[in-house]
mmCIF file of C-alpha atoms in Angstrom:
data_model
loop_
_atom_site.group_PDB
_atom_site.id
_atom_site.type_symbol
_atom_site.label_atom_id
_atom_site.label_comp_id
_atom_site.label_asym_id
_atom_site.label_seq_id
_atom_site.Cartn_x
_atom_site.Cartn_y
_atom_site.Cartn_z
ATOM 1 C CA UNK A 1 67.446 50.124 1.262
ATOM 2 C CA UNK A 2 68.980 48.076 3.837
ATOM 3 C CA UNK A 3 68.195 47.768 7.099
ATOM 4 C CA UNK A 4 69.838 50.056 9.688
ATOM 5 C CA UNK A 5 71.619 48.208 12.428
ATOM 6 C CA UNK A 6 68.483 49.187 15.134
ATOM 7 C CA UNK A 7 66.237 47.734 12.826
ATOM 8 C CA UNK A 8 67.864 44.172 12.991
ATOM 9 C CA UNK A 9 67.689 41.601 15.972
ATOM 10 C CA UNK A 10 70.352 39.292 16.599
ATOM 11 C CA UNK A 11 68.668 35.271 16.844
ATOM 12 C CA UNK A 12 70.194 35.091 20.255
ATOM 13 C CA UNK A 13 68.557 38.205 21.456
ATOM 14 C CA UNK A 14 64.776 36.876 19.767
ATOM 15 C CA UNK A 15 63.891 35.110 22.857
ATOM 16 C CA UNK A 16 65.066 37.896 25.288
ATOM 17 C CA UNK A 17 63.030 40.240 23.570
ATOM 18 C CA UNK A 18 59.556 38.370 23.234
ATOM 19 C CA UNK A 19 60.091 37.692 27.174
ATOM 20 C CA UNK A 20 60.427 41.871 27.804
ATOM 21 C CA UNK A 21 57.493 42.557 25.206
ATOM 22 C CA UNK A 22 54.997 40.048 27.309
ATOM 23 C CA UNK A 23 56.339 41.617 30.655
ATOM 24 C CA UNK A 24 55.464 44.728 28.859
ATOM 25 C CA UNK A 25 51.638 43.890 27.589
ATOM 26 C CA UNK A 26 51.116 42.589 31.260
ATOM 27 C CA UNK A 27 52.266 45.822 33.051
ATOM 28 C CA UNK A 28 50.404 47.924 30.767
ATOM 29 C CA UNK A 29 47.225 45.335 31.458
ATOM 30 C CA UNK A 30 47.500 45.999 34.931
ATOM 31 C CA UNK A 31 47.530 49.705 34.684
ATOM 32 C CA UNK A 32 44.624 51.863 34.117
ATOM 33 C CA UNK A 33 44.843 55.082 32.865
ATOM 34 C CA UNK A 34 43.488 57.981 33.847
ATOM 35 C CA UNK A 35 40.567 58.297 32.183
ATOM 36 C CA UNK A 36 39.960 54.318 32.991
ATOM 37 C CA UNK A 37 40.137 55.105 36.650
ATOM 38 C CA UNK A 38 37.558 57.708 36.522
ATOM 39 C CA UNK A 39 35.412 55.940 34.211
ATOM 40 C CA UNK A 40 35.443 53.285 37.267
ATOM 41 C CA UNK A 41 34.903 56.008 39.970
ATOM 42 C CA UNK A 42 31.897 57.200 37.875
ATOM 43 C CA UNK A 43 30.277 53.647 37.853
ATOM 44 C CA UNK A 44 30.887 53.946 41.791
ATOM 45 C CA UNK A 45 29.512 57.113 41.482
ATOM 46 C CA UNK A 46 32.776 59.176 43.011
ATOM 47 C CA UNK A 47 33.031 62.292 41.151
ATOM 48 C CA UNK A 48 36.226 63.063 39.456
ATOM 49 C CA UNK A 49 37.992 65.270 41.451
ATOM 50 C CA UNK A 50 37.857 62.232 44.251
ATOM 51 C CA UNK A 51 39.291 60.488 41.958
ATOM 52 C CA UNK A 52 42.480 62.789 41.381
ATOM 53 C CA UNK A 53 42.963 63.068 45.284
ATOM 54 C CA UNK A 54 42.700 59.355 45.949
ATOM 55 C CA UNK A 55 45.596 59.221 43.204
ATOM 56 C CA UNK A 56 47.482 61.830 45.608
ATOM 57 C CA UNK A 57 46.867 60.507 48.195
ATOM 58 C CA UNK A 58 48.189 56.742 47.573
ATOM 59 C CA UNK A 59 51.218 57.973 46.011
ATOM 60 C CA UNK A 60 51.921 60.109 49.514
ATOM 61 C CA UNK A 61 50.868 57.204 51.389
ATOM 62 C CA UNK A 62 53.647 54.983 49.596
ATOM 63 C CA UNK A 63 56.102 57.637 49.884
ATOM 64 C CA UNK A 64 55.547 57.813 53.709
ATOM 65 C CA UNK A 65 55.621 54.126 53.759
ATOM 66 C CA UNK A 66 58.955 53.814 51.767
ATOM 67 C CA UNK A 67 60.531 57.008 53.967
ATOM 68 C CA UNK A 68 59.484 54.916 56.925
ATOM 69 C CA UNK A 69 60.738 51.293 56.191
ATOM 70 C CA UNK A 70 63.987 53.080 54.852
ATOM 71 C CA UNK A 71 63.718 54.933 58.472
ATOM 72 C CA UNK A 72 63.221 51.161 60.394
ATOM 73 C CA UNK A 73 66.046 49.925 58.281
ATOM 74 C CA UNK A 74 68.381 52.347 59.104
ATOM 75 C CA UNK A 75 67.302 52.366 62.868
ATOM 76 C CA UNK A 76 68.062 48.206 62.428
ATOM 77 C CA UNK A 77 71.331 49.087 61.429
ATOM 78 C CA UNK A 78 72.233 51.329 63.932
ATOM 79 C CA UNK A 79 70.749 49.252 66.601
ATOM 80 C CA UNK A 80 73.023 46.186 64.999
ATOM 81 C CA UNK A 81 76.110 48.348 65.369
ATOM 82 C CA UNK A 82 75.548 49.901 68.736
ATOM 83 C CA UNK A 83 74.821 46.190 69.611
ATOM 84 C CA UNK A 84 78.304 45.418 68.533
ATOM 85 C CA UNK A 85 80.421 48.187 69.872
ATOM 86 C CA UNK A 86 78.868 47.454 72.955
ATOM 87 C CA UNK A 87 79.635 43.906 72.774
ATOM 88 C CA UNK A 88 82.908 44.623 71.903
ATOM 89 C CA UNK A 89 83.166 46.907 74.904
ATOM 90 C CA UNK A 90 81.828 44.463 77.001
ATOM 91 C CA UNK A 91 84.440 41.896 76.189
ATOM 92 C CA UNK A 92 87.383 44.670 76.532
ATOM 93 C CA UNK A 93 85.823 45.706 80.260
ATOM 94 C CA UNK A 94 85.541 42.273 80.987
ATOM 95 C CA UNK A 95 88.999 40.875 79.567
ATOM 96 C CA UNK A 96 90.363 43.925 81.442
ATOM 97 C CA UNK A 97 88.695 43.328 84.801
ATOM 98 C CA UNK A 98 89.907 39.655 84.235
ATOM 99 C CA UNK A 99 93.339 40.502 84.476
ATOM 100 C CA UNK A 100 93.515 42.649 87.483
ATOM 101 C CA UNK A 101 90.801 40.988 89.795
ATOM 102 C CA UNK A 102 91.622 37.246 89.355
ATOM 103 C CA UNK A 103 95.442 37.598 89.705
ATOM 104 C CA UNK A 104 94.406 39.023 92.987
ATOM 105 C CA UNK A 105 91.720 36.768 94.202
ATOM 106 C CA UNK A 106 94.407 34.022 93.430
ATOM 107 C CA UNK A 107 97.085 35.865 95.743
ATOM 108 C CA UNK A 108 94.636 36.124 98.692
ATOM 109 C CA UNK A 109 93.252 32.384 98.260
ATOM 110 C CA UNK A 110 97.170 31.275 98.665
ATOM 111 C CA UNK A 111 97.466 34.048 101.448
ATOM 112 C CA UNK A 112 94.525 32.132 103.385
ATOM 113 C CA UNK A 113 95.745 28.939 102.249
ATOM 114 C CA UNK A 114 99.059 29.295 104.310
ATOM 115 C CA UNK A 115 97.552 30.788 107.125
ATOM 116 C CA UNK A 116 95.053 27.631 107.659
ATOM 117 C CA UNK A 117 98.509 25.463 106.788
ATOM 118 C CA UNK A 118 99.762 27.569 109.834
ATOM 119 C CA UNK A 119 96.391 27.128 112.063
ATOM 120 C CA UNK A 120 97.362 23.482 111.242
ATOM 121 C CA UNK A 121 100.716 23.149 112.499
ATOM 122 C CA UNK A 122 99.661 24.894 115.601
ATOM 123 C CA UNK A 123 97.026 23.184 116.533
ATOM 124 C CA UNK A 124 99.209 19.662 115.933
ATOM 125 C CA UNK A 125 101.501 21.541 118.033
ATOM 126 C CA UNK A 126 98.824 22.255 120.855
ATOM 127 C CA UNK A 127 97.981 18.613 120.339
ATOM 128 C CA UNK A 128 101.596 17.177 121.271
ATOM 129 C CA UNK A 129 101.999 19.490 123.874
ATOM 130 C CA UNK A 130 99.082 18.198 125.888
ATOM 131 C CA UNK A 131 99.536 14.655 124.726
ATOM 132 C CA UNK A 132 102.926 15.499 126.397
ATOM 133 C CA UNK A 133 102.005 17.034 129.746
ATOM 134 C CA UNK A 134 98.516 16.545 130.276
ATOM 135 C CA UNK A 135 99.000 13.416 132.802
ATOM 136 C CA UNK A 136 102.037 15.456 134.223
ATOM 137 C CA UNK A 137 101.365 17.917 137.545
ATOM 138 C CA UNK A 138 100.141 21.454 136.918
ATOM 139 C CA UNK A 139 103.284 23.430 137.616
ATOM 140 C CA UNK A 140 103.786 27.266 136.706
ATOM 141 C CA UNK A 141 106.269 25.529 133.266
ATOM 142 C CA UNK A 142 103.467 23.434 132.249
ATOM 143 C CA UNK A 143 100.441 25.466 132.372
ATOM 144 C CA UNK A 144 102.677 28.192 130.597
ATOM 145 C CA UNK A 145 103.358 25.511 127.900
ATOM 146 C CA UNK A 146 99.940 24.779 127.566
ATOM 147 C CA UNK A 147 98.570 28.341 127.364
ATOM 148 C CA UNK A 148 101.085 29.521 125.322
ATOM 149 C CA UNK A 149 100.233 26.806 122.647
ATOM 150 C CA UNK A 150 96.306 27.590 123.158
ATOM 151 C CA UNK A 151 97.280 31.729 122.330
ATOM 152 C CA UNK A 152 99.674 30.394 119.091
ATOM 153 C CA UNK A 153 96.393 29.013 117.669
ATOM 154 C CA UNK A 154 94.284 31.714 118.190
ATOM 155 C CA UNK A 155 96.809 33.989 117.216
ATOM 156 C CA UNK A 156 96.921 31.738 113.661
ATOM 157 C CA UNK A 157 93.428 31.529 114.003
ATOM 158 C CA UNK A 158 92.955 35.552 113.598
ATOM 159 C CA UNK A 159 95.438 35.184 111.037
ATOM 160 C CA UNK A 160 93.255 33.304 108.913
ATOM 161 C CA UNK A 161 89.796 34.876 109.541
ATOM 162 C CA UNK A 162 91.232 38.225 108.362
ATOM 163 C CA UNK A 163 92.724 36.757 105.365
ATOM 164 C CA UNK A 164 89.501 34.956 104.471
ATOM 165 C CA UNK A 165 87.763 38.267 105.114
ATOM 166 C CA UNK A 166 90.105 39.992 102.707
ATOM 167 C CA UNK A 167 89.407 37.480 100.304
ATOM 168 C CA UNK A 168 85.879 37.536 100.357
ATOM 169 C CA UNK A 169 85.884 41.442 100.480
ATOM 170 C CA UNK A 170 87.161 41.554 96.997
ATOM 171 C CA UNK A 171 85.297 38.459 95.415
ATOM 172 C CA UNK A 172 81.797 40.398 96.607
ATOM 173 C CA UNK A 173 82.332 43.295 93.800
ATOM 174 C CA UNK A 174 80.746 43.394 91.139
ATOM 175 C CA UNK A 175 82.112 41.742 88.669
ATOM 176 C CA UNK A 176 84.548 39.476 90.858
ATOM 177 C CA UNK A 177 81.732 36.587 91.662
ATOM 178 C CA UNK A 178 81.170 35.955 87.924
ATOM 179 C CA UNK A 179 85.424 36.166 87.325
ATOM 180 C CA UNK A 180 85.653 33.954 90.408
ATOM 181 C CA UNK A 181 83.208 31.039 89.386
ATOM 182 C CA UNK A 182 85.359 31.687 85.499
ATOM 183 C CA UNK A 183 88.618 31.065 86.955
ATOM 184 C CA UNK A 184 87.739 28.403 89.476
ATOM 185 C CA UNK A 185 87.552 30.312 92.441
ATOM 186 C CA UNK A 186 85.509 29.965 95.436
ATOM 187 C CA UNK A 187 83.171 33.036 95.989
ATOM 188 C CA UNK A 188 83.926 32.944 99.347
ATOM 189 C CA UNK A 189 86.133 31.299 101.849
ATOM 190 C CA UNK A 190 84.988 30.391 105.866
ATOM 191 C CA UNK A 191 86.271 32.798 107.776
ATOM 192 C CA UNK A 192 86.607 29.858 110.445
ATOM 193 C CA UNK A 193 89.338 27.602 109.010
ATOM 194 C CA UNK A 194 88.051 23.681 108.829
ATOM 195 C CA UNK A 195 89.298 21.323 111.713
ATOM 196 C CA UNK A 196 92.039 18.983 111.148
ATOM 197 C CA UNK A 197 91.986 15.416 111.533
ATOM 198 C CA UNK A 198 93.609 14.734 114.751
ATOM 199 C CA UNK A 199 92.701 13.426 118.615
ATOM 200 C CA UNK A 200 89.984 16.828 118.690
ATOM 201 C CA UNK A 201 90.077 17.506 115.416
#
């Protein structure tokens, strides 16, 4: 009678099948039966029953330990994509707050900027008008001339401070500092604007 098809091993397979059969032998040498086990728990003098429950035992002690790394694992997870949507988020809020505080912080700087341009051409003004009549006699015109061009610059002056303070109102929230120092913008601007170079400046 020839041999049936399950019977017969093709030569490719031979090697593939010794290597399962050893696996085999060694995970049946590493097992112990029951009987085995208690045999060893009687030489340790644990009675049977002990035996059984220690059996129980482990096995519920590896399922608890398999429930809980499958627990940490999905806890990882979820802590991975909570990290990401908020991330995310974080980039959106920021991106967002980008676009509406900066634009603004840029419009006050310029707004200050041309009222200390202003403070500037008064005070040159101030400058050439007492250049001009400073060795002349104090007469009602002149020392109208000369206050009038002291009250322009402290009129400018005003000017500027409340711009600056405008300026530094909204870079002091809470995100604007960290937008300012991204976009190249001072935190804060002098709410004195600098001297210019001049005969007092």
């Amino acid at each position: 009678m020839a041999p049936s098809a399950s019977d017969t091993t093709d030569i490719e397979d031979v090697d593939d099948v010794v290597g399962i059969a050893a696996e085999l032998m060694r995970n049946d040498a590493e097992v112990l039966d029951r009987q085995a086990l208690e045999e060893v728990g009687a030489e340790l003098d644990i009675p049977p029953e002990y035996m059984a429950r220690a059996r129980e035992e482990l096995a519920r002690r590896r399922q608890v330990a398999e429930q809980e790394k499958r627990a940490t694992k999905a806890r990882s997870k979820k802590l991975v994509v909570g990290l990401g949507v908020s991330l995310i988020s974080l980039v959106l809020v920021l991106g967002a707050a980008y676009a509406v505080i900066v634009p603004d912080l840029r419009q006050k700087k310029a707004r200050a900027a041309e009222h200390a341009a202003q403070v500037d051409n008064v005070r040159a003004r101030q400058r050439a008008i007492q250049a001009t009549l400073g060795s002349q006699p104090s007469t009602p015109d002149r020392e109208a001339e000369l206050v009038g061009a002291e009250n322009r610059v402290r009129v400018e002056v005003q000017r500027y401070a409340k711009a600056a303070a405008e300026y530094n109102e909204a870079a002091s929230g809470l995100l604007a500092p960290i937008l300012a120092s991204w976009a190249g913008l001072p935190r804060e601007l002098p709410l004195t604007p600098p001297p210019t170079l001049g005969p007092e400046g």
